[in-house]
Tab-separated table of C-alpha atoms in Angstrom:
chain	number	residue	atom	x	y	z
C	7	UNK	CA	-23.088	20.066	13.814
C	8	UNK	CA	-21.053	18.178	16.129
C	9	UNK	CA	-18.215	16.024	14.859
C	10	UNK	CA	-20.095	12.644	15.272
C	11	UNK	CA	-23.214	13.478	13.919
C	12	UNK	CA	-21.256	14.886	10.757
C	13	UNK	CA	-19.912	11.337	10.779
C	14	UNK	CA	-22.897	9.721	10.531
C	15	UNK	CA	-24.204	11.769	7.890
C	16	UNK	CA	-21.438	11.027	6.258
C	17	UNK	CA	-21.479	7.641	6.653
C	18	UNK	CA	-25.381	7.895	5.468
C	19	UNK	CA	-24.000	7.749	1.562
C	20	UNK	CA	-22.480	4.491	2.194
C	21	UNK	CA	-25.609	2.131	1.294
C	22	UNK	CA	-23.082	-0.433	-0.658
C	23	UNK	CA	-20.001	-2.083	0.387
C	24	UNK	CA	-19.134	-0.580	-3.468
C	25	UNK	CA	-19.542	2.748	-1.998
C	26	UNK	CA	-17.546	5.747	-0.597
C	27	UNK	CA	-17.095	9.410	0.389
C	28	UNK	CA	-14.296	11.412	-0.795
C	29	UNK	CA	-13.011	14.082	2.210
C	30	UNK	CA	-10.173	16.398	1.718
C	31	UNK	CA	-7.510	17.119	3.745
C	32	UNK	CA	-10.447	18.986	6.330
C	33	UNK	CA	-12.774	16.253	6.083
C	34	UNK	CA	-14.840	17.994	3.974
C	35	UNK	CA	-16.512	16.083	1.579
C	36	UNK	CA	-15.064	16.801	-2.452
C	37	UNK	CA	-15.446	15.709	-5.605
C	38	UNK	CA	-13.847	13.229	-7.902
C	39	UNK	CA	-13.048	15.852	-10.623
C	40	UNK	CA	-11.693	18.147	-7.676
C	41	UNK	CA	-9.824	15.146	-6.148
C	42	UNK	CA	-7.801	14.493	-9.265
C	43	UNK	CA	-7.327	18.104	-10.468
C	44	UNK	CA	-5.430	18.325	-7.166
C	45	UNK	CA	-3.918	14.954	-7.219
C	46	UNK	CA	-2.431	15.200	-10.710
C	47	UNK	CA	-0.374	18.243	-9.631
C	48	UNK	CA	1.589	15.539	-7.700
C	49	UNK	CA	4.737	13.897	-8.441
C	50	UNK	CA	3.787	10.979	-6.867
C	51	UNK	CA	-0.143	9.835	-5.358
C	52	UNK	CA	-0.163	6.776	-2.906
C	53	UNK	CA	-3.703	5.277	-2.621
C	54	UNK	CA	-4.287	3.461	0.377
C	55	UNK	CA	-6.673	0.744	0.380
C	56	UNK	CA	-7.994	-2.099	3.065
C	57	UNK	CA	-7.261	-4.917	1.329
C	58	UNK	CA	-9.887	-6.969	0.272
C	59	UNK	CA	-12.371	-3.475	0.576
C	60	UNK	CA	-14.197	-3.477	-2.358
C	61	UNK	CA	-14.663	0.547	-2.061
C	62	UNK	CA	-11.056	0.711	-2.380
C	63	UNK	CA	-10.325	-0.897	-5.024
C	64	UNK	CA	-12.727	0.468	-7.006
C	65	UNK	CA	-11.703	3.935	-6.180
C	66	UNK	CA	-7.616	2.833	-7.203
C	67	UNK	CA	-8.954	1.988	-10.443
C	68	UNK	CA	-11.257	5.118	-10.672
C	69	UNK	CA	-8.148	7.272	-9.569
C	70	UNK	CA	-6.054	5.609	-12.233
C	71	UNK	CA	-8.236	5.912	-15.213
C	72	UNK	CA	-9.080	9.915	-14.547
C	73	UNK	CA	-5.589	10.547	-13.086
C	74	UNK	CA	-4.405	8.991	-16.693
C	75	UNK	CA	-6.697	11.030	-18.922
C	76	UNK	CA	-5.437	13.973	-16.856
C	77	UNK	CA	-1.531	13.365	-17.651
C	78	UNK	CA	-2.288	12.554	-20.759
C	79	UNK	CA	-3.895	16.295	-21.103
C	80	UNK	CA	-0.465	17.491	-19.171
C	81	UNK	CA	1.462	15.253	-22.059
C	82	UNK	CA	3.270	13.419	-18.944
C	83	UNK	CA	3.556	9.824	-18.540
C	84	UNK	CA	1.804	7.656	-16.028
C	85	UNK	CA	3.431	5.058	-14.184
C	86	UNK	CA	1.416	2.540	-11.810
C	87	UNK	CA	3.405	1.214	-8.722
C	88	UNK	CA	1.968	-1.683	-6.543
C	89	UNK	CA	2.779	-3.271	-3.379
C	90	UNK	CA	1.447	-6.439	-4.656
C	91	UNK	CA	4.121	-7.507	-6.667
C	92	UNK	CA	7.982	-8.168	-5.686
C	93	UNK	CA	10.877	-6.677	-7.579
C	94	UNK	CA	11.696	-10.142	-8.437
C	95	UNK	CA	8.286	-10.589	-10.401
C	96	UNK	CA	9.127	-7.334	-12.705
C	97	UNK	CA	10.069	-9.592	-15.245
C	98	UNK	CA	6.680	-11.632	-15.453
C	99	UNK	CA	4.941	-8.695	-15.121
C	100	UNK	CA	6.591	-7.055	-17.723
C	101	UNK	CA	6.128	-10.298	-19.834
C	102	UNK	CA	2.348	-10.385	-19.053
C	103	UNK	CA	2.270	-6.476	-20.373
C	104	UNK	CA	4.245	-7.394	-23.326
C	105	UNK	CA	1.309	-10.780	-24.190
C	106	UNK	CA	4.463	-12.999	-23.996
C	107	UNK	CA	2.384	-15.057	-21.595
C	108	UNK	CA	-1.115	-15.195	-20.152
C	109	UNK	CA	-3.196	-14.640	-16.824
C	110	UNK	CA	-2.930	-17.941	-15.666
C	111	UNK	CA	1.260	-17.164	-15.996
C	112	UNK	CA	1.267	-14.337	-14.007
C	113	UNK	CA	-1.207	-15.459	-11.084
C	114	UNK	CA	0.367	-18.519	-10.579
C	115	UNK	CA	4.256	-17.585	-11.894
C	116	UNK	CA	4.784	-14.653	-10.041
C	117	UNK	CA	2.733	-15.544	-7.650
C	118	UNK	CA	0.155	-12.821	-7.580
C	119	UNK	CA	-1.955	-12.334	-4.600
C	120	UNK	CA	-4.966	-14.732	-3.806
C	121	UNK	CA	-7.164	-11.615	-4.098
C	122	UNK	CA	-5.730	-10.826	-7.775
C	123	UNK	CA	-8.644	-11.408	-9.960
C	124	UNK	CA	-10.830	-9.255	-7.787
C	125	UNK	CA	-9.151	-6.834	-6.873
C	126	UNK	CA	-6.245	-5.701	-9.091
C	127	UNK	CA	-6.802	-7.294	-12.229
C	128	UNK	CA	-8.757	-3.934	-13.232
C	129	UNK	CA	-5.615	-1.623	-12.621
C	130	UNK	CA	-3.261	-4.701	-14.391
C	131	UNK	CA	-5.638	-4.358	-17.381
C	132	UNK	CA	-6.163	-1.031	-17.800
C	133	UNK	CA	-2.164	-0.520	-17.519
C	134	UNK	CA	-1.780	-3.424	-20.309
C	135	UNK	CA	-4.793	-1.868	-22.169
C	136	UNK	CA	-3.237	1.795	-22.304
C	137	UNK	CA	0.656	0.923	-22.329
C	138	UNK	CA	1.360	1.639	-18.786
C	139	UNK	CA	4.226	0.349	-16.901
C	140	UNK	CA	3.743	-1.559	-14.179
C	141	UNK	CA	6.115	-1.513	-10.742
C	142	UNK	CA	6.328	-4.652	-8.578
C	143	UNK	CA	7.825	-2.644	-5.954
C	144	UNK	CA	7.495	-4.690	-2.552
C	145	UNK	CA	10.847	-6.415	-1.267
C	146	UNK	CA	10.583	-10.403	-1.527
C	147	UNK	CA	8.222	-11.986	0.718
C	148	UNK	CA	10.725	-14.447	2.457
C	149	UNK	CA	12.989	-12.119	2.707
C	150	UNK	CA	11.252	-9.693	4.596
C	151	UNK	CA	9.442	-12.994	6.627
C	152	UNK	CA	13.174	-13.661	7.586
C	153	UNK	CA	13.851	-10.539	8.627
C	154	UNK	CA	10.929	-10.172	11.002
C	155	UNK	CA	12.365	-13.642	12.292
C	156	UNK	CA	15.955	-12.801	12.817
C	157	UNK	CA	15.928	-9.153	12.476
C	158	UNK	CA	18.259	-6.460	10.562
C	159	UNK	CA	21.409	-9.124	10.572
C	160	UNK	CA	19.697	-11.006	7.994
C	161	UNK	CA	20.608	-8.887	5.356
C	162	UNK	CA	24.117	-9.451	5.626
C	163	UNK	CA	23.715	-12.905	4.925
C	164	UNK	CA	22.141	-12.426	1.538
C	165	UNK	CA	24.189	-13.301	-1.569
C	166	UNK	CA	24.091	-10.173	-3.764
C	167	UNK	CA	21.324	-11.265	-6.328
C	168	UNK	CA	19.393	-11.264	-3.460
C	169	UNK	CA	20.707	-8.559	-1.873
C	170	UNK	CA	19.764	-6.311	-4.927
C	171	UNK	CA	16.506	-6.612	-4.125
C	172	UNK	CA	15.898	-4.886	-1.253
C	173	UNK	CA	16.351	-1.018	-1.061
C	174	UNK	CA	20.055	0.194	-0.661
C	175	UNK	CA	19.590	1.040	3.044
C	176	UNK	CA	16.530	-1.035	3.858
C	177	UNK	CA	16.129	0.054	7.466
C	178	UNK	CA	16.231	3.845	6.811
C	179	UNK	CA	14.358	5.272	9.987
C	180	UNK	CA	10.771	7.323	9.279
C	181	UNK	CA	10.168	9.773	12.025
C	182	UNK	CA	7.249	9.211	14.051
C	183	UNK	CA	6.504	5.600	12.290
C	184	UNK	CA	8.302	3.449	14.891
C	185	UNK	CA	6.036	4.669	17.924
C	186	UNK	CA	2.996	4.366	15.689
C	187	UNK	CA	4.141	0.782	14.616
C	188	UNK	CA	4.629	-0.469	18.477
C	189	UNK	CA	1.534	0.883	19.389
C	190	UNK	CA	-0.112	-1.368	16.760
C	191	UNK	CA	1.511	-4.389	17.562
C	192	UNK	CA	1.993	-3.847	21.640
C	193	UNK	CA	-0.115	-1.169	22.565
C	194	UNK	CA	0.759	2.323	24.253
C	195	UNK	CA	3.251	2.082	27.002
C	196	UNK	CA	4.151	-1.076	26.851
C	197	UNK	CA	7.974	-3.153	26.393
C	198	UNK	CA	9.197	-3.726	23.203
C	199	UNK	CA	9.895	-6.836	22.995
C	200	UNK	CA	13.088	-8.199	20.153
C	201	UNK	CA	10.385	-9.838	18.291
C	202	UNK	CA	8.236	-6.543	17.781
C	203	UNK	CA	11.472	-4.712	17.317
C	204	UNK	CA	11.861	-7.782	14.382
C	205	UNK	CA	8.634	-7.303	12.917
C	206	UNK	CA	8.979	-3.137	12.684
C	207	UNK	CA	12.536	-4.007	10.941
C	208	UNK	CA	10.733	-5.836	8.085
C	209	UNK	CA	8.180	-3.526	8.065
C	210	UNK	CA	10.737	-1.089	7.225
C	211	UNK	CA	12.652	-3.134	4.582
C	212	UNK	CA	9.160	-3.330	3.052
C	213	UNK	CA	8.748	0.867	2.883
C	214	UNK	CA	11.716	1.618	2.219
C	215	UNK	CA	12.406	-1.277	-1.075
C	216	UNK	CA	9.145	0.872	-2.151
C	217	UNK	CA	9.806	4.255	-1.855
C	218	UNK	CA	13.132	3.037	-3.595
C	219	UNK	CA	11.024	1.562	-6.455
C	220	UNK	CA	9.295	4.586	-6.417
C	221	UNK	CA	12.035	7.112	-7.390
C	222	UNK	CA	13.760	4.681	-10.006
C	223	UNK	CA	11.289	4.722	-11.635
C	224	UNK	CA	10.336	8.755	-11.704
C	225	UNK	CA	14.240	8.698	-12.795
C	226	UNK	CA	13.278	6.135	-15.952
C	227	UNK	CA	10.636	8.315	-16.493
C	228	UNK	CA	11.446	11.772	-16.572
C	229	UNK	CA	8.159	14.189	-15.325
C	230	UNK	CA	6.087	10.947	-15.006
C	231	UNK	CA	2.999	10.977	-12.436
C	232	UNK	CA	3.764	7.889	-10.316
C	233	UNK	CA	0.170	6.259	-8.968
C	234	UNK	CA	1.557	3.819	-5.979
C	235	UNK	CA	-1.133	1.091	-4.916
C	236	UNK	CA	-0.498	0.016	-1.128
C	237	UNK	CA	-1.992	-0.733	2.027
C	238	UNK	CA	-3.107	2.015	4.112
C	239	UNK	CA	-0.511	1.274	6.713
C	240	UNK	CA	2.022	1.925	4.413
C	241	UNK	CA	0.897	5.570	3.702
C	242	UNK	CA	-1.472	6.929	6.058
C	243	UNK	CA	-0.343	10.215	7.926
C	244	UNK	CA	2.778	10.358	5.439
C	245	UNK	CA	4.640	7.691	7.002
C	246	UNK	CA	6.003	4.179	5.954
C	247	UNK	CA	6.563	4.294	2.308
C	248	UNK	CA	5.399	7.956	2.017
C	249	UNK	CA	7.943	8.615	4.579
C	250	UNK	CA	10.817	6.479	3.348
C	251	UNK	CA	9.942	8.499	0.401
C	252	UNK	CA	10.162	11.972	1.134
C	253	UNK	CA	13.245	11.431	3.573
C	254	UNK	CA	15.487	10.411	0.194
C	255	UNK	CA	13.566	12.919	-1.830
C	256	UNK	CA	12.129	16.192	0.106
C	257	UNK	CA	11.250	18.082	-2.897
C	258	UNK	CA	9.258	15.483	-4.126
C	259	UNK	CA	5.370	16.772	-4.416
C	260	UNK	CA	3.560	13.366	-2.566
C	261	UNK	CA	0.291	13.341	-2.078
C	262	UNK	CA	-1.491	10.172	0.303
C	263	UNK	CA	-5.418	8.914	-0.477
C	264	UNK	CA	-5.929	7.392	3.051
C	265	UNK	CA	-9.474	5.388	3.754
C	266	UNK	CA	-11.079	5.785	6.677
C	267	UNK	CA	-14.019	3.662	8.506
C	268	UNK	CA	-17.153	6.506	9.803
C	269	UNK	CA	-16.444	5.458	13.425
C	270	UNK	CA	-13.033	6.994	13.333
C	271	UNK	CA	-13.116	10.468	11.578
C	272	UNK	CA	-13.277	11.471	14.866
C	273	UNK	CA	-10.017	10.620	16.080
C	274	UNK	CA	-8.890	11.263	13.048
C	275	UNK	CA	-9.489	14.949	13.053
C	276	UNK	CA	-8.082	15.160	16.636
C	277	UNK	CA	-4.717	14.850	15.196
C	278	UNK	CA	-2.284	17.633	12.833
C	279	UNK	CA	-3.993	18.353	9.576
C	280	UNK	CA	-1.991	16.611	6.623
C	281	UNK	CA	-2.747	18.984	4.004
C	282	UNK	CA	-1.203	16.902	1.788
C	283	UNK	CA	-3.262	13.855	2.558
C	284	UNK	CA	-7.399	13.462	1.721
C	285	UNK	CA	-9.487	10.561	2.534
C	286	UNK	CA	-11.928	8.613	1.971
C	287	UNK	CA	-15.001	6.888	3.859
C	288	UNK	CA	-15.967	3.139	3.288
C	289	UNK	CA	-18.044	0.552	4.908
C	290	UNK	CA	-16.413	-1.506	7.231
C	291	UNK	CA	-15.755	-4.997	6.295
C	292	UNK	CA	-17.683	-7.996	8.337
C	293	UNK	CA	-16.081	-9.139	11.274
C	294	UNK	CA	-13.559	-12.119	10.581
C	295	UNK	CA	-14.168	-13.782	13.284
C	296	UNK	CA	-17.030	-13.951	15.819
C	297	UNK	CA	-16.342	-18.011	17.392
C	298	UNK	CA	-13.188	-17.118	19.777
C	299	UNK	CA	-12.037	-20.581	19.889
C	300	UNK	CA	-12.222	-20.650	15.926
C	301	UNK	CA	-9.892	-17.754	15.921
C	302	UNK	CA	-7.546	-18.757	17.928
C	303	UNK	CA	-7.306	-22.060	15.824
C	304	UNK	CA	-6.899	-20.027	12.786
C	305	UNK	CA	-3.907	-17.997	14.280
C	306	UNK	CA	-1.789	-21.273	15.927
C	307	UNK	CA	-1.699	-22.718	12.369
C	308	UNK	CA	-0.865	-19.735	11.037
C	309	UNK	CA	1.972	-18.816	13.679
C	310	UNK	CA	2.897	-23.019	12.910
C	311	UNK	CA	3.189	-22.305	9.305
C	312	UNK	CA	5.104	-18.986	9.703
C	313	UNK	CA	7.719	-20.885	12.170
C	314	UNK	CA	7.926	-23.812	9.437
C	315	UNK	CA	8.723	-21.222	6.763
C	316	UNK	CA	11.389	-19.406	8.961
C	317	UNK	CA	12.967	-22.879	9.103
C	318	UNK	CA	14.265	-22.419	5.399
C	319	UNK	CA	15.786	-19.085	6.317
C	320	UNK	CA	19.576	-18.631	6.014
Protein backbone atom coordinates (compact mmCIF):
# COMPACT_ATOMS: atom_id res chain seq x y z
CA UNK A 1 0.00 0.00 0.00
CA UNK A 2 1.34 3.18 -1.06
CA UNK A 3 2.04 5.90 1.47
CA UNK A 4 -1.09 8.04 0.61
CA UNK A 5 -3.54 5.54 0.44
CA UNK A 6 -2.25 4.30 3.99
CA UNK A 7 -3.06 7.91 4.86
CA UNK A 8 -6.34 7.87 3.97
CA UNK A 9 -7.13 4.78 5.62
CA UNK A 10 -5.85 6.17 8.32
CA UNK A 11 -7.54 9.13 8.25
CA UNK A 12 -10.86 6.82 7.65
CA UNK A 13 -11.09 6.42 11.77
CA UNK A 14 -11.41 10.04 12.13
CA UNK A 15 -15.40 10.37 11.83
CA UNK A 16 -15.38 13.09 14.89
CA UNK A 17 -13.49 16.17 15.39
CA UNK A 18 -13.23 14.16 19.10
CA UNK A 19 -11.33 11.60 17.31
CA UNK A 20 -7.74 10.36 16.62
CA UNK A 21 -5.14 7.76 15.59
CA UNK A 22 -2.25 6.97 17.66
CA UNK A 23 1.12 6.17 15.25
CA UNK A 24 4.42 5.34 16.69
CA UNK A 25 7.55 6.51 15.92
CA UNK A 26 7.03 4.38 12.18
CA UNK A 27 3.68 5.57 11.67
CA UNK A 28 2.30 2.56 12.54
CA UNK A 29 -0.78 2.73 14.17
CA UNK A 30 -0.54 1.59 18.35
CA UNK A 31 -2.41 1.42 21.13
CA UNK A 32 -3.19 3.56 24.10
CA UNK A 33 -2.04 0.90 26.66
CA UNK A 34 1.18 0.43 24.37
CA UNK A 35 1.55 4.25 24.04
CA UNK A 36 1.82 4.79 27.77
CA UNK A 37 3.71 1.60 28.73
CA UNK A 38 6.37 3.23 26.53
CA UNK A 39 5.77 6.74 27.52
CA UNK A 40 5.97 6.18 31.27
CA UNK A 41 9.53 4.84 30.90
CA UNK A 42 10.27 8.57 30.22
CA UNK A 43 11.65 11.15 32.36
CA UNK A 44 9.86 13.65 30.81
CA UNK A 45 6.64 13.30 27.89
CA UNK A 46 5.79 16.59 25.94
CA UNK A 47 2.29 16.36 24.32
CA UNK A 48 1.83 18.51 21.53
CA UNK A 49 -1.49 19.74 20.77
CA UNK A 50 -3.18 22.34 18.04
CA UNK A 51 -4.63 24.54 20.17
CA UNK A 52 -8.12 24.79 20.20
CA UNK A 53 -8.14 20.82 18.57
CA UNK A 54 -10.51 19.14 20.44
CA UNK A 55 -8.67 15.62 19.62
CA UNK A 56 -5.83 17.00 21.41
CA UNK A 57 -6.94 17.91 24.25
CA UNK A 58 -8.75 15.11 24.90
CA UNK A 59 -5.85 12.87 24.28
CA UNK A 60 -3.53 15.34 27.03
CA UNK A 61 -6.06 14.50 29.46
CA UNK A 62 -6.30 10.76 28.42
CA UNK A 63 -2.36 10.65 28.54
CA UNK A 64 -2.43 12.22 31.98
CA UNK A 65 -4.93 10.11 33.72
CA UNK A 66 -3.28 6.55 32.40
CA UNK A 67 0.27 8.00 32.50
CA UNK A 68 -0.76 8.79 36.39
CA UNK A 69 -2.19 5.39 37.26
CA UNK A 70 1.00 4.07 35.66
CA UNK A 71 3.51 6.10 38.08
CA UNK A 72 1.51 5.54 40.64
CA UNK A 73 2.10 1.55 39.94
CA UNK A 74 6.05 2.64 39.53
CA UNK A 75 5.47 4.55 43.15
CA UNK A 76 6.92 7.82 41.27
CA UNK A 77 5.38 11.11 41.34
CA UNK A 78 3.65 12.89 38.53
CA UNK A 79 4.15 16.35 37.79
CA UNK A 80 1.98 18.27 35.02
CA UNK A 81 3.83 21.19 33.19
CA UNK A 82 1.86 23.63 30.88
CA UNK A 83 2.66 26.26 28.50
CA UNK A 84 -0.46 27.97 29.38
CA UNK A 85 0.45 29.48 32.41
CA UNK A 86 3.46 32.05 33.22
CA UNK A 87 5.93 31.53 36.01
CA UNK A 88 4.47 34.58 37.44
CA UNK A 89 0.93 32.86 37.82
CA UNK A 90 2.58 29.81 39.96
CA UNK A 91 1.33 31.39 42.85
CA UNK A 92 -2.49 31.54 41.79
CA UNK A 93 -2.21 28.38 40.50
CA UNK A 94 -0.86 26.97 43.39
CA UNK A 95 -3.61 28.89 45.39
CA UNK A 96 -6.39 27.50 43.10
CA UNK A 97 -4.81 23.77 43.91
CA UNK A 98 -4.67 24.57 47.49
CA UNK A 99 -9.04 25.86 47.33
CA UNK A 100 -7.66 29.20 48.69
CA UNK A 101 -9.63 30.72 45.83
CA UNK A 102 -12.00 29.69 43.06
CA UNK A 103 -12.30 29.26 39.13
CA UNK A 104 -13.46 32.51 38.49
CA UNK A 105 -9.85 33.63 40.49
CA UNK A 106 -7.72 31.83 38.44
CA UNK A 107 -9.34 32.53 34.86
CA UNK A 108 -9.55 35.96 35.34
CA UNK A 109 -6.41 36.53 38.09
CA UNK A 110 -3.86 34.83 36.38
CA UNK A 111 -5.19 35.36 33.43
CA UNK A 112 -5.77 31.93 32.04
CA UNK A 113 -6.23 31.45 28.42
CA UNK A 114 -9.62 32.36 26.65
CA UNK A 115 -9.80 28.66 25.70
CA UNK A 116 -9.42 27.56 29.56
CA UNK A 117 -12.72 26.11 30.35
CA UNK A 118 -12.62 23.94 27.28
CA UNK A 119 -9.73 22.92 26.94
CA UNK A 120 -7.54 22.61 30.07
CA UNK A 121 -9.82 22.79 32.81
CA UNK A 122 -9.90 18.78 32.59
CA UNK A 123 -6.01 18.41 33.16
CA UNK A 124 -6.34 21.55 36.02
CA UNK A 125 -8.98 19.32 37.69
CA UNK A 126 -7.77 16.15 37.55
CA UNK A 127 -4.26 17.59 38.93
CA UNK A 128 -6.37 19.40 41.87
CA UNK A 129 -8.52 16.19 42.14
CA UNK A 130 -5.40 13.75 42.59
CA UNK A 131 -2.80 16.22 44.33
CA UNK A 132 -0.75 16.97 41.37
CA UNK A 133 1.43 19.89 40.99
CA UNK A 134 0.91 22.09 38.50
CA UNK A 135 3.89 24.11 36.40
CA UNK A 136 3.09 27.50 34.81
CA UNK A 137 6.16 27.24 32.90
CA UNK A 138 5.90 29.81 29.87
CA UNK A 139 8.04 33.15 30.28
CA UNK A 140 5.64 36.32 30.76
CA UNK A 141 3.66 37.26 27.88
CA UNK A 142 4.89 40.97 27.59
CA UNK A 143 7.98 40.09 28.11
CA UNK A 144 8.48 37.81 25.45
CA UNK A 145 5.96 40.39 23.15
CA UNK A 146 8.86 42.90 23.92
CA UNK A 147 11.36 40.87 22.99
CA UNK A 148 10.01 39.95 19.58
CA UNK A 149 9.72 43.90 19.33
CA UNK A 150 13.16 44.95 20.30
CA UNK A 151 14.95 41.75 20.27
CA UNK A 152 17.60 39.96 22.74
CA UNK A 153 18.69 43.62 24.29
CA UNK A 154 15.53 43.69 26.07
CA UNK A 155 16.53 41.54 28.64
CA UNK A 156 19.09 43.67 29.93
CA UNK A 157 16.73 46.20 30.70
CA UNK A 158 14.67 44.10 33.05
CA UNK A 159 14.84 44.85 36.79
CA UNK A 160 15.71 41.52 38.45
CA UNK A 161 12.14 40.45 39.70
CA UNK A 162 11.53 40.43 36.30
CA UNK A 163 14.49 39.19 35.18
CA UNK A 164 13.97 35.98 37.33
CA UNK A 165 11.49 35.01 35.26
CA UNK A 166 12.83 34.12 32.26
CA UNK A 167 15.29 31.11 31.93
CA UNK A 168 18.97 31.86 33.03
CA UNK A 169 20.23 32.02 29.41
CA UNK A 170 16.98 32.64 27.57
CA UNK A 171 18.38 32.60 24.05
CA UNK A 172 20.25 29.25 24.35
CA UNK A 173 20.53 28.13 20.56
CA UNK A 174 18.56 24.59 19.51
CA UNK A 175 20.24 23.05 16.56
CA UNK A 176 18.28 22.81 13.55
CA UNK A 177 15.23 25.02 15.14
CA UNK A 178 16.34 28.40 13.75
CA UNK A 179 16.16 27.24 9.95
CA UNK A 180 12.89 25.48 10.71
CA UNK A 181 11.57 28.71 12.48
CA UNK A 182 12.52 31.12 9.31
CA UNK A 183 11.08 28.86 7.06
CA UNK A 184 7.76 29.25 8.94
CA UNK A 185 7.70 32.77 9.17
CA UNK A 186 9.66 33.72 5.65
CA UNK A 187 9.70 30.78 3.69
CA UNK A 188 12.76 28.72 2.22
CA UNK A 189 15.47 30.84 0.81
CA UNK A 190 14.47 33.87 1.61
CA UNK A 191 16.24 37.20 3.82
CA UNK A 192 15.90 37.30 7.26
CA UNK A 193 14.74 40.18 8.02
CA UNK A 194 15.64 41.92 12.06
CA UNK A 195 12.06 41.56 12.74
CA UNK A 196 11.94 37.66 12.00
CA UNK A 197 15.31 37.42 13.62
CA UNK A 198 13.07 39.34 16.71
CA UNK A 199 10.31 37.06 16.63
CA UNK A 200 12.71 33.62 16.61
CA UNK A 201 14.50 35.44 19.76
CA UNK A 202 11.21 35.34 21.74
CA UNK A 203 10.41 32.24 20.48
CA UNK A 204 13.45 31.08 22.10
CA UNK A 205 13.04 32.89 25.47
CA UNK A 206 9.70 31.05 25.40
CA UNK A 207 11.53 27.27 25.00
CA UNK A 208 14.06 27.77 26.79
CA UNK A 209 12.04 29.56 30.31
CA UNK A 210 10.26 25.97 29.71
CA UNK A 211 12.65 23.49 29.42
CA UNK A 212 14.08 25.50 32.50
CA UNK A 213 10.74 24.97 34.33
CA UNK A 214 10.98 21.65 33.29
CA UNK A 215 14.17 20.45 35.10
CA UNK A 216 13.42 22.51 38.41
CA UNK A 217 10.97 20.90 38.83
CA UNK A 218 12.33 17.04 38.13
CA UNK A 219 15.03 18.52 40.77
CA UNK A 220 11.92 19.33 43.44
CA UNK A 221 10.82 16.15 42.62
CA UNK A 222 13.25 13.57 42.72
CA UNK A 223 12.33 10.42 39.99
CA UNK A 224 9.08 12.32 39.12
CA UNK A 225 7.48 11.67 35.50
CA UNK A 226 7.13 15.24 34.18
CA UNK A 227 3.86 15.41 31.60
CA UNK A 228 4.61 18.96 29.70
CA UNK A 229 1.39 20.38 27.85
CA UNK A 230 2.52 22.68 24.80
CA UNK A 231 1.95 23.57 21.39
CA UNK A 232 3.18 21.35 18.79
CA UNK A 233 5.66 23.90 17.60
CA UNK A 234 7.27 23.81 20.69
CA UNK A 235 8.08 20.02 20.53
CA UNK A 236 7.67 18.50 17.29
CA UNK A 237 10.89 16.78 15.78
CA UNK A 238 12.63 17.32 19.33
CA UNK A 239 13.19 20.87 18.94
CA UNK A 240 12.09 24.14 20.78
CA UNK A 241 11.43 23.23 24.29
CA UNK A 242 12.35 19.52 23.74
CA UNK A 243 15.52 20.86 22.44
CA UNK A 244 16.27 23.59 24.95
CA UNK A 245 15.71 20.62 27.06
CA UNK A 246 17.95 18.00 26.19
CA UNK A 247 20.87 20.55 25.33
CA UNK A 248 21.03 21.43 29.42
CA UNK A 249 20.19 17.86 30.21
CA UNK A 250 21.40 15.02 27.57
CA UNK A 251 20.75 12.15 29.74
CA UNK A 252 17.42 13.09 30.24
CA UNK A 253 14.94 10.18 28.74
CA UNK A 254 12.30 12.79 26.62
CA UNK A 255 9.87 11.49 24.80
CA UNK A 256 7.54 14.07 22.18
CA UNK A 257 3.54 13.15 21.34
CA UNK A 258 3.45 15.24 18.08
CA UNK A 259 -0.18 15.55 16.13
CA UNK A 260 -0.31 15.35 12.78
CA UNK A 261 -3.17 16.37 10.08
CA UNK A 262 -3.73 12.94 7.33
CA UNK A 263 -2.58 15.20 4.46
CA UNK A 264 0.89 15.40 5.84
CA UNK A 265 2.10 11.92 7.08
CA UNK A 266 3.54 11.96 3.95
CA UNK A 267 6.05 14.49 4.31
CA UNK A 268 6.32 13.57 7.46
CA UNK A 269 7.79 10.18 6.88
CA UNK A 270 10.14 11.68 4.22
CA UNK A 271 12.18 13.03 6.96
CA UNK A 272 14.82 11.07 9.88
CA UNK A 273 12.82 8.75 12.03
CA UNK A 274 12.54 10.25 15.69
CA UNK A 275 12.37 7.14 17.53
CA UNK A 276 11.79 8.94 20.36
CA UNK A 277 8.80 10.82 19.07
CA UNK A 278 5.07 9.06 18.12
CA UNK A 279 2.15 10.82 16.76
CA UNK A 280 -0.98 11.21 16.41
CA UNK A 281 -3.72 11.84 13.57
CA UNK A 282 -6.63 14.41 14.01
CA UNK A 283 -9.12 16.14 11.90
CA UNK A 284 -8.19 19.29 10.68
CA UNK A 285 -9.80 22.26 12.11
CA UNK A 286 -12.26 24.53 9.73
CA UNK A 287 -10.67 27.07 7.85
CA UNK A 288 -10.47 30.52 9.81
CA UNK A 289 -10.97 32.44 7.26
CA UNK A 290 -12.51 32.05 3.78
CA UNK A 291 -13.61 36.25 3.01
CA UNK A 292 -9.90 37.60 2.11
CA UNK A 293 -10.78 41.07 2.81
CA UNK A 294 -12.22 39.89 6.31
CA UNK A 295 -8.86 38.48 7.04
CA UNK A 296 -6.90 40.97 6.31
CA UNK A 297 -9.12 43.25 8.60
CA UNK A 298 -8.69 40.83 11.33
CA UNK A 299 -4.78 40.89 11.06
CA UNK A 300 -4.32 45.08 10.76
CA UNK A 301 -6.13 45.30 14.14
CA UNK A 302 -4.33 42.77 15.43
CA UNK A 303 -0.77 44.03 14.16
CA UNK A 304 -2.50 47.77 15.62
CA UNK A 305 -3.03 46.24 18.93
CA UNK A 306 0.35 44.41 19.08
CA UNK A 307 2.20 47.91 18.13
CA UNK A 308 -0.05 49.68 20.94
CA UNK A 309 1.10 47.06 23.46
CA UNK A 310 4.86 47.36 22.44
CA UNK A 311 4.32 51.04 23.29
CA UNK A 312 4.41 50.15 27.13
CA UNK A 313 7.66 48.28 26.65
CA UNK A 314 10.79 49.51 28.48
Amino acid sequence: MTKPAIAQQLAANLATAYDYQLLDANYQPVTEPKLVASLAQSDVVLIGEYHGNHASHLLQMRLLAALHIYSQQQNRPLVLSMEMFTREQQTIVDDYLAGKVGEHYLINKAPAWKNYSASYRPLVEYAKQHGLPIIAANAPADVVRCIGAQGETYVDKLPLNQRRLLAEAPFMAVPNYADKFYALMVGSGHTVSERAKQSYAAQLARDNTMAEAILTARRAYPNALVVHINGSFHSAERLGTAGALLQRAPALKVRVVTPLYPDAVAEQQAKAPQQDEMYYLLKPLPPEYVDEAYKQSVFTEMFKTAKEKAKACL
